[in-house]
Amino acid sequence: NLVTVEPETSLDDCLRLMEKHRIFHLLVVEARAGYRGLVSAKDLLKVIASDHKDRADLLESYIFAQH
């Protein structure tokens, strides 16, 4: 069976589906438009890593601005 998500599906929900079904890719579909693309675990990891880097950079600038 194919596991699909909608474009609005959250990153957390995508990760949960991948873990639940033990898969590394999800098809992105819309009711009217059909197939929109494919999202991989690697894609999600890049988003998470980028978000953490942005947060770390913000924290670092805050800490060093205090001294």
mmCIF file of C-alpha atoms in Angstrom:
data_model
loop_
_atom_site.group_PDB
_atom_site.id
_atom_site.type_symbol
_atom_site.label_atom_id
_atom_site.label_comp_id
_atom_site.label_asym_id
_atom_site.label_seq_id
_atom_site.Cartn_x
_atom_site.Cartn_y
_atom_site.Cartn_z
ATOM 1 C CA ASN A 1 0.000 0.000 0.000
ATOM 2 C CA LEU A 2 1.123 3.535 -0.761
ATOM 3 C CA VAL A 3 1.259 5.978 2.115
ATOM 4 C CA THR A 4 0.275 9.498 1.094
ATOM 5 C CA VAL A 5 0.157 12.922 2.711
ATOM 6 C CA GLU A 6 -1.298 16.265 1.721
ATOM 7 C CA PRO A 7 0.912 19.337 1.169
ATOM 8 C CA GLU A 8 -0.327 20.762 4.493
ATOM 9 C CA THR A 9 0.775 17.707 6.505
ATOM 10 C CA SER A 10 3.125 18.710 9.301
ATOM 11 C CA LEU A 11 6.712 17.573 9.493
ATOM 12 C CA ASP A 12 5.947 15.740 12.749
ATOM 13 C CA ASP A 13 3.040 13.877 11.172
ATOM 14 C CA CYS A 14 5.212 12.878 8.208
ATOM 15 C CA LEU A 15 7.854 11.504 10.564
ATOM 16 C CA ARG A 16 5.224 9.581 12.548
ATOM 17 C CA LEU A 17 3.847 8.012 9.375
ATOM 18 C CA MET A 18 7.312 7.014 8.198
ATOM 19 C CA GLU A 19 8.072 5.426 11.552
ATOM 20 C CA LYS A 20 4.691 3.697 11.787
ATOM 21 C CA HIS A 21 4.960 2.178 8.310
ATOM 22 C CA ARG A 22 8.747 1.719 8.396
ATOM 23 C CA ILE A 23 9.229 3.650 5.176
ATOM 24 C CA PHE A 24 11.518 6.450 4.016
ATOM 25 C CA HIS A 25 9.322 8.185 1.404
ATOM 26 C CA LEU A 26 5.807 9.612 1.280
ATOM 27 C CA LEU A 27 3.781 10.567 -1.781
ATOM 28 C CA VAL A 28 2.365 14.077 -1.607
ATOM 29 C CA VAL A 29 -1.090 14.281 -3.188
ATOM 30 C CA GLU A 30 -3.976 16.743 -3.392
ATOM 31 C CA ALA A 31 -7.597 15.748 -3.803
ATOM 32 C CA ARG A 32 -8.087 17.807 -6.968
ATOM 33 C CA ALA A 33 -4.588 17.995 -8.425
ATOM 34 C CA GLY A 34 -3.458 14.446 -7.691
ATOM 35 C CA TYR A 35 0.260 13.708 -7.402
ATOM 36 C CA ARG A 36 2.276 16.729 -6.235
ATOM 37 C CA GLY A 37 5.606 15.182 -5.318
ATOM 38 C CA LEU A 38 7.593 12.985 -3.007
ATOM 39 C CA VAL A 39 9.057 13.738 0.405
ATOM 40 C CA SER A 40 11.883 11.651 1.836
ATOM 41 C CA ALA A 41 13.239 11.141 5.328
ATOM 42 C CA LYS A 42 16.388 12.895 4.107
ATOM 43 C CA ASP A 43 14.309 15.941 3.084
ATOM 44 C CA LEU A 44 12.773 16.084 6.553
ATOM 45 C CA LEU A 45 16.168 15.691 8.213
ATOM 46 C CA LYS A 46 17.490 18.672 6.243
ATOM 47 C CA VAL A 47 14.586 20.829 7.444
ATOM 48 C CA ILE A 48 15.107 19.764 11.059
ATOM 49 C CA ALA A 49 18.871 20.362 10.886
ATOM 50 C CA SER A 50 18.373 23.784 9.295
ATOM 51 C CA ASP A 51 15.853 24.772 11.955
ATOM 52 C CA HIS A 52 18.194 23.682 14.753
ATOM 53 C CA LYS A 53 21.089 25.594 13.184
ATOM 54 C CA ASP A 54 18.965 28.737 12.959
ATOM 55 C CA ARG A 55 17.996 28.373 16.618
ATOM 56 C CA ALA A 56 21.591 27.703 17.672
ATOM 57 C CA ASP A 57 22.796 30.765 15.738
ATOM 58 C CA LEU A 58 20.131 32.917 17.389
ATOM 59 C CA LEU A 59 21.056 31.648 20.847
ATOM 60 C CA GLU A 60 24.764 32.187 20.170
ATOM 61 C CA SER A 61 24.200 35.771 19.037
ATOM 62 C CA TYR A 62 22.086 36.428 22.132
ATOM 63 C CA ILE A 63 24.705 34.970 24.496
ATOM 64 C CA PHE A 64 27.636 36.825 22.971
ATOM 65 C CA ALA A 65 25.675 40.079 22.774
ATOM 66 C CA GLN A 66 25.363 39.957 26.567
ATOM 67 C CA HIS A 67 29.149 40.176 27.109
#
